[in-house]
Amino acid sequence: MATAQRWAALARDTNETKIQMALNLDGGAFPPETDERLIKGDGSHASQSSKSQTIAINTGIGFLDHMLHALAKHAGWRYTFARALGTPTGLARYGYAYAPLDEALSRAVVDLSNRPYSVIELGLKREFLGQLSTEMVPHCMQSFAQGARITLHVDCIRGENDHHRAESAFKALAVATRMATSRVAGREGEVPSTKGTLTA
């Protein structure tokens, strides 16, 4: 039985932000009607194309681009999570991962619970990573948990270099999210919840 690809695209233009985003949780091509601006790399530091992914991120803040690129790359996505996920049936629901970067080691645990909550403990010491205020690193993860309506725990277990601590945390989050969103053979159409729903 063929499974439908889980994808979404959106654009948001406000006085504060201009966001164009496309996300395909399963990788591969987007439908032909998808706006080309959403799926083509712009050659920036955080752009990458392969057979399975196109990642194009340009926030104007280099380190944030780098972290979002790591999240997209290691989760196996193209960037609008809750919309792309749709009705969460046939999924693992839970995911966890450890990810190292040199001396740093981080852990992430994800539950596609429709219960937005996050605990983020990275132990960052510096005020900035490049142009990015370090307080924005956990804020980005907290915002992801709220917007995606997931429960998320991320912590850096060890590490001296704040860049490594942050990047290993984003990579652990990516791999844990990939695990949680993976399809489970034999559970097609089943909601992974004793309540029978993850949408209410």
Short mmCIF file of the C-alpha atoms (twelve columns), coordinates in Angstrom:
data_MODEL
# 
_entry.id   MODEL 
# 
loop_
_atom_site.group_PDB 
_atom_site.id 
_atom_site.type_symbol 
_atom_site.label_atom_id 
_atom_site.label_alt_id 
_atom_site.label_comp_id 
_atom_site.label_asym_id 
_atom_site.label_seq_id 
_atom_site.Cartn_x 
_atom_site.Cartn_y 
_atom_site.Cartn_z 
_atom_site.pdbx_PDB_model_num 
ATOM 1   C CA . MET A 1   0.000  0.000  0.000  1 
ATOM 2   C CA . ALA A 2   1.464  3.375  -1.021 1 
ATOM 3   C CA . THR A 3   1.563  5.993  1.711  1 
ATOM 4   C CA . ALA A 4   0.871  9.647  1.057  1 
ATOM 5   C CA . GLN A 5   3.771  11.998 1.527  1 
ATOM 6   C CA . ARG A 6   3.497  14.316 4.495  1 
ATOM 7   C CA . TRP A 7   4.247  17.852 3.377  1 
ATOM 8   C CA . ALA A 8   3.145  21.467 3.788  1 
ATOM 9   C CA . ALA A 9   4.136  24.888 2.493  1 
ATOM 10  C CA . LEU A 10  3.394  28.340 3.853  1 
ATOM 11  C CA . ALA A 11  4.373  31.968 3.560  1 
ATOM 12  C CA . ARG A 12  4.019  34.596 6.286  1 
ATOM 13  C CA . ASP A 13  4.762  38.273 5.840  1 
ATOM 14  C CA . THR A 14  4.413  40.632 8.828  1 
ATOM 15  C CA . ASN A 15  6.038  43.888 9.916  1 
ATOM 16  C CA . GLU A 16  8.582  41.832 11.893 1 
ATOM 17  C CA . THR A 17  9.191  38.727 9.802  1 
ATOM 18  C CA . LYS A 18  9.090  37.381 6.298  1 
ATOM 19  C CA . ILE A 19  8.950  33.594 6.241  1 
ATOM 20  C CA . GLN A 20  8.618  31.249 3.314  1 
ATOM 21  C CA . MET A 21  8.742  27.619 4.276  1 
ATOM 22  C CA . ALA A 22  8.155  24.203 2.795  1 
ATOM 23  C CA . LEU A 23  8.516  20.953 4.724  1 
ATOM 24  C CA . ASN A 24  8.423  17.390 3.479  1 
ATOM 25  C CA . LEU A 25  8.727  14.987 6.414  1 
ATOM 26  C CA . ASP A 26  9.463  12.066 4.108  1 
ATOM 27  C CA . GLY A 27  12.008 13.731 1.813  1 
ATOM 28  C CA . GLY A 28  11.725 13.442 -1.927 1 
ATOM 29  C CA . ALA A 29  10.066 15.783 -4.377 1 
ATOM 30  C CA . PHE A 30  7.353  18.297 -3.574 1 
ATOM 31  C CA . PRO A 31  4.173  18.299 -5.643 1 
ATOM 32  C CA . PRO A 32  4.515  20.311 -8.878 1 
ATOM 33  C CA . GLU A 33  2.208  23.100 -7.629 1 
ATOM 34  C CA . THR A 34  4.644  24.043 -4.813 1 
ATOM 35  C CA . ASP A 35  5.984  27.589 -5.178 1 
ATOM 36  C CA . GLU A 36  9.553  27.297 -6.530 1 
ATOM 37  C CA . ARG A 37  10.793 30.026 -4.151 1 
ATOM 38  C CA . LEU A 38  10.077 27.675 -1.250 1 
ATOM 39  C CA . ILE A 39  12.100 24.741 -2.522 1 
ATOM 40  C CA . LYS A 40  15.184 26.126 -4.239 1 
ATOM 41  C CA . GLY A 41  18.406 26.841 -2.405 1 
ATOM 42  C CA . ASP A 42  19.802 30.346 -2.647 1 
ATOM 43  C CA . GLY A 43  23.465 29.380 -2.410 1 
ATOM 44  C CA . SER A 44  23.794 30.673 1.155  1 
ATOM 45  C CA . HIS A 45  25.775 28.906 3.885  1 
ATOM 46  C CA . ALA A 46  22.669 26.999 4.999  1 
ATOM 47  C CA . SER A 47  21.557 25.820 1.548  1 
ATOM 48  C CA . GLN A 48  22.062 22.275 0.366  1 
ATOM 49  C CA . SER A 49  20.525 20.076 -2.332 1 
ATOM 50  C CA . SER A 50  20.670 16.317 -2.728 1 
ATOM 51  C CA . LYS A 51  18.448 13.628 -4.241 1 
ATOM 52  C CA . SER A 52  16.417 13.419 -1.042 1 
ATOM 53  C CA . GLN A 53  16.505 16.980 0.326  1 
ATOM 54  C CA . THR A 54  16.609 20.619 -0.562 1 
ATOM 55  C CA . ILE A 55  17.415 22.870 2.382  1 
ATOM 56  C CA . ALA A 56  17.417 26.639 1.936  1 
ATOM 57  C CA . ILE A 57  17.651 28.788 5.070  1 
ATOM 58  C CA . ASN A 58  18.516 32.466 5.219  1 
ATOM 59  C CA . THR A 59  17.465 34.246 8.421  1 
ATOM 60  C CA . GLY A 60  20.191 36.864 8.176  1 
ATOM 61  C CA . ILE A 61  21.816 35.395 11.310 1 
ATOM 62  C CA . GLY A 62  24.526 32.957 10.292 1 
ATOM 63  C CA . PHE A 63  24.590 30.785 13.415 1 
ATOM 64  C CA . LEU A 64  20.789 30.454 13.474 1 
ATOM 65  C CA . ASP A 65  20.889 29.435 9.800  1 
ATOM 66  C CA . HIS A 66  23.496 26.828 10.726 1 
ATOM 67  C CA . MET A 67  21.359 25.401 13.579 1 
ATOM 68  C CA . LEU A 68  18.150 25.286 11.503 1 
ATOM 69  C CA . HIS A 69  20.119 23.645 8.694  1 
ATOM 70  C CA . ALA A 70  21.355 20.981 11.142 1 
ATOM 71  C CA . LEU A 71  17.785 20.415 12.340 1 
ATOM 72  C CA . ALA A 72  16.462 20.036 8.787  1 
ATOM 73  C CA . LYS A 73  19.353 17.884 7.596  1 
ATOM 74  C CA . HIS A 74  19.444 15.394 10.444 1 
ATOM 75  C CA . ALA A 75  15.660 15.105 10.777 1 
ATOM 76  C CA . GLY A 76  15.511 14.295 7.073  1 
ATOM 77  C CA . TRP A 77  13.098 17.154 6.313  1 
ATOM 78  C CA . ARG A 78  12.596 20.021 4.181  1 
ATOM 79  C CA . TYR A 79  11.082 22.813 6.297  1 
ATOM 80  C CA . THR A 80  5.723  23.684 8.859  1 
ATOM 81  C CA . PHE A 81  5.807  20.669 10.978 1 
ATOM 82  C CA . ALA A 82  2.317  20.234 12.474 1 
ATOM 83  C CA . ARG A 83  0.644  20.848 9.123  1 
ATOM 84  C CA . ALA A 84  2.940  18.418 7.331  1 
ATOM 85  C CA . LEU A 85  2.440  15.774 10.014 1 
ATOM 86  C CA . GLY A 86  -1.336 15.898 9.571  1 
ATOM 87  C CA . THR A 87  -3.318 13.321 11.531 1 
ATOM 88  C CA . PRO A 88  -0.639 11.379 13.405 1 
ATOM 89  C CA . THR A 89  -1.536 7.798  12.568 1 
ATOM 90  C CA . GLY A 90  0.801  4.872  12.069 1 
ATOM 91  C CA . LEU A 91  3.720  6.717  13.664 1 
ATOM 92  C CA . ALA A 92  6.204  5.798  16.361 1 
ATOM 93  C CA . ARG A 93  5.077  8.940  18.282 1 
ATOM 94  C CA . TYR A 94  8.089  8.878  20.625 1 
ATOM 95  C CA . GLY A 95  11.666 9.532  19.659 1 
ATOM 96  C CA . TYR A 96  14.949 9.946  21.464 1 
ATOM 97  C CA . ALA A 97  18.540 10.497 20.463 1 
ATOM 98  C CA . TYR A 98  21.994 11.388 21.650 1 
ATOM 99  C CA . ALA A 99  24.263 13.411 19.387 1 
ATOM 100 C CA . PRO A 100 27.910 14.348 19.937 1 
ATOM 101 C CA . LEU A 101 29.947 17.146 18.453 1 
ATOM 102 C CA . ASP A 102 33.538 16.760 19.565 1 
ATOM 103 C CA . GLU A 103 33.530 17.137 23.375 1 
ATOM 104 C CA . ALA A 104 29.813 18.037 23.571 1 
ATOM 105 C CA . LEU A 105 27.062 15.462 24.008 1 
ATOM 106 C CA . SER A 106 23.342 16.275 23.955 1 
ATOM 107 C CA . ARG A 107 20.167 14.274 24.454 1 
ATOM 108 C CA . ALA A 108 16.662 14.919 23.087 1 
ATOM 109 C CA . VAL A 109 13.349 13.190 23.756 1 
ATOM 110 C CA . VAL A 110 10.248 13.978 21.677 1 
ATOM 111 C CA . ASP A 111 6.569  13.049 22.078 1 
ATOM 112 C CA . LEU A 112 4.144  13.931 19.276 1 
ATOM 113 C CA . SER A 113 1.540  14.362 22.002 1 
ATOM 114 C CA . ASN A 114 -0.401 17.454 20.885 1 
ATOM 115 C CA . ARG A 115 0.609  18.725 24.338 1 
ATOM 116 C CA . PRO A 116 3.063  21.572 23.734 1 
ATOM 117 C CA . TYR A 117 5.679  21.628 26.455 1 
ATOM 118 C CA . SER A 118 9.434  21.894 26.554 1 
ATOM 119 C CA . VAL A 119 12.326 21.637 28.958 1 
ATOM 120 C CA . ILE A 120 15.560 22.912 27.432 1 
ATOM 121 C CA . GLU A 121 18.787 22.884 29.468 1 
ATOM 122 C CA . LEU A 122 21.850 23.594 27.354 1 
ATOM 123 C CA . GLY A 123 24.118 25.328 29.871 1 
ATOM 124 C CA . LEU A 124 25.310 27.943 27.386 1 
ATOM 125 C CA . LYS A 125 27.776 30.372 28.974 1 
ATOM 126 C CA . ARG A 126 28.518 32.952 26.279 1 
ATOM 127 C CA . GLU A 127 26.206 35.863 25.472 1 
ATOM 128 C CA . PHE A 128 26.403 35.358 21.699 1 
ATOM 129 C CA . LEU A 129 27.188 32.643 19.180 1 
ATOM 130 C CA . GLY A 130 28.166 34.680 16.157 1 
ATOM 131 C CA . GLN A 131 25.353 37.239 15.845 1 
ATOM 132 C CA . LEU A 132 22.831 35.049 17.671 1 
ATOM 133 C CA . SER A 133 22.029 35.771 21.304 1 
ATOM 134 C CA . THR A 134 22.420 32.461 23.153 1 
ATOM 135 C CA . GLU A 135 19.054 32.967 24.866 1 
ATOM 136 C CA . MET A 136 17.498 32.506 21.408 1 
ATOM 137 C CA . VAL A 137 18.840 28.934 21.086 1 
ATOM 138 C CA . PRO A 138 16.520 27.414 23.728 1 
ATOM 139 C CA . HIS A 139 13.802 29.876 22.676 1 
ATOM 140 C CA . CYS A 140 13.936 28.476 19.141 1 
ATOM 141 C CA . MET A 141 13.435 24.940 20.489 1 
ATOM 142 C CA . GLN A 142 10.639 26.081 22.824 1 
ATOM 143 C CA . SER A 143 8.907  27.823 19.918 1 
ATOM 144 C CA . PHE A 144 9.215  24.661 17.837 1 
ATOM 145 C CA . ALA A 145 7.539  22.644 20.632 1 
ATOM 146 C CA . GLN A 146 4.708  25.187 20.881 1 
ATOM 147 C CA . GLY A 147 4.147  25.501 17.135 1 
ATOM 148 C CA . ALA A 148 4.438  21.775 16.453 1 
ATOM 149 C CA . ARG A 149 2.327  20.936 19.550 1 
ATOM 150 C CA . ILE A 150 4.851  18.414 20.843 1 
ATOM 151 C CA . THR A 151 6.485  17.662 24.175 1 
ATOM 152 C CA . LEU A 152 10.213 18.162 23.972 1 
ATOM 153 C CA . HIS A 153 13.111 17.661 26.388 1 
ATOM 154 C CA . VAL A 154 16.612 18.639 25.262 1 
ATOM 155 C CA . ASP A 155 19.697 18.852 27.418 1 
ATOM 156 C CA . CYS A 156 23.417 19.085 26.872 1 
ATOM 157 C CA . ILE A 157 25.048 16.497 29.097 1 
ATOM 158 C CA . ARG A 158 28.618 17.749 28.687 1 
ATOM 159 C CA . GLY A 159 30.755 20.073 26.623 1 
ATOM 160 C CA . GLU A 160 32.957 23.134 26.917 1 
ATOM 161 C CA . ASN A 161 32.391 24.933 23.611 1 
ATOM 162 C CA . ASP A 162 28.980 26.660 23.394 1 
ATOM 163 C CA . HIS A 163 28.867 26.259 19.603 1 
ATOM 164 C CA . HIS A 164 29.350 22.503 20.035 1 
ATOM 165 C CA . ARG A 165 26.797 22.355 22.872 1 
ATOM 166 C CA . ALA A 166 24.145 24.116 20.775 1 
ATOM 167 C CA . GLU A 167 24.843 22.209 17.570 1 
ATOM 168 C CA . SER A 168 24.850 18.796 19.261 1 
ATOM 169 C CA . ALA A 169 21.489 19.728 20.863 1 
ATOM 170 C CA . PHE A 170 19.943 20.633 17.491 1 
ATOM 171 C CA . LYS A 171 21.278 17.415 15.969 1 
ATOM 172 C CA . ALA A 172 19.898 15.296 18.833 1 
ATOM 173 C CA . LEU A 173 16.534 17.038 18.424 1 
ATOM 174 C CA . ALA A 174 16.593 16.333 14.695 1 
ATOM 175 C CA . VAL A 175 17.329 12.622 15.076 1 
ATOM 176 C CA . ALA A 176 14.748 12.205 17.885 1 
ATOM 177 C CA . THR A 177 12.119 13.942 15.755 1 
ATOM 178 C CA . ARG A 178 12.946 11.725 12.801 1 
ATOM 179 C CA . MET A 179 12.401 8.675  15.031 1 
ATOM 180 C CA . ALA A 180 9.083  10.015 16.405 1 
ATOM 181 C CA . THR A 181 7.701  10.794 12.935 1 
ATOM 182 C CA . SER A 182 8.784  7.501  11.389 1 
ATOM 183 C CA . ARG A 183 6.047  5.221  10.148 1 
ATOM 184 C CA . VAL A 184 5.607  1.889  11.936 1 
ATOM 185 C CA . ALA A 185 4.761  -1.106 9.754  1 
ATOM 186 C CA . GLY A 186 1.528  -2.778 10.794 1 
ATOM 187 C CA . ARG A 187 0.178  0.338  12.535 1 
ATOM 188 C CA . GLU A 188 -1.212 2.056  9.440  1 
ATOM 189 C CA . GLY A 189 -4.274 4.109  10.423 1 
ATOM 190 C CA . GLU A 190 -3.720 3.557  14.157 1 
ATOM 191 C CA . VAL A 191 -3.389 6.528  16.489 1 
ATOM 192 C CA . PRO A 192 -0.525 5.892  18.944 1 
ATOM 193 C CA . SER A 193 -2.526 6.918  22.010 1 
ATOM 194 C CA . THR A 194 -4.684 5.189  24.629 1 
ATOM 195 C CA . LYS A 195 -7.160 8.088  24.184 1 
ATOM 196 C CA . GLY A 196 -7.600 7.147  20.537 1 
ATOM 197 C CA . THR A 197 -6.691 10.655 19.393 1 
ATOM 198 C CA . LEU A 198 -3.756 13.038 19.399 1 
ATOM 199 C CA . THR A 199 -5.694 15.962 17.963 1 
ATOM 200 C CA . ALA A 200 -7.886 16.904 20.928 1 
# 
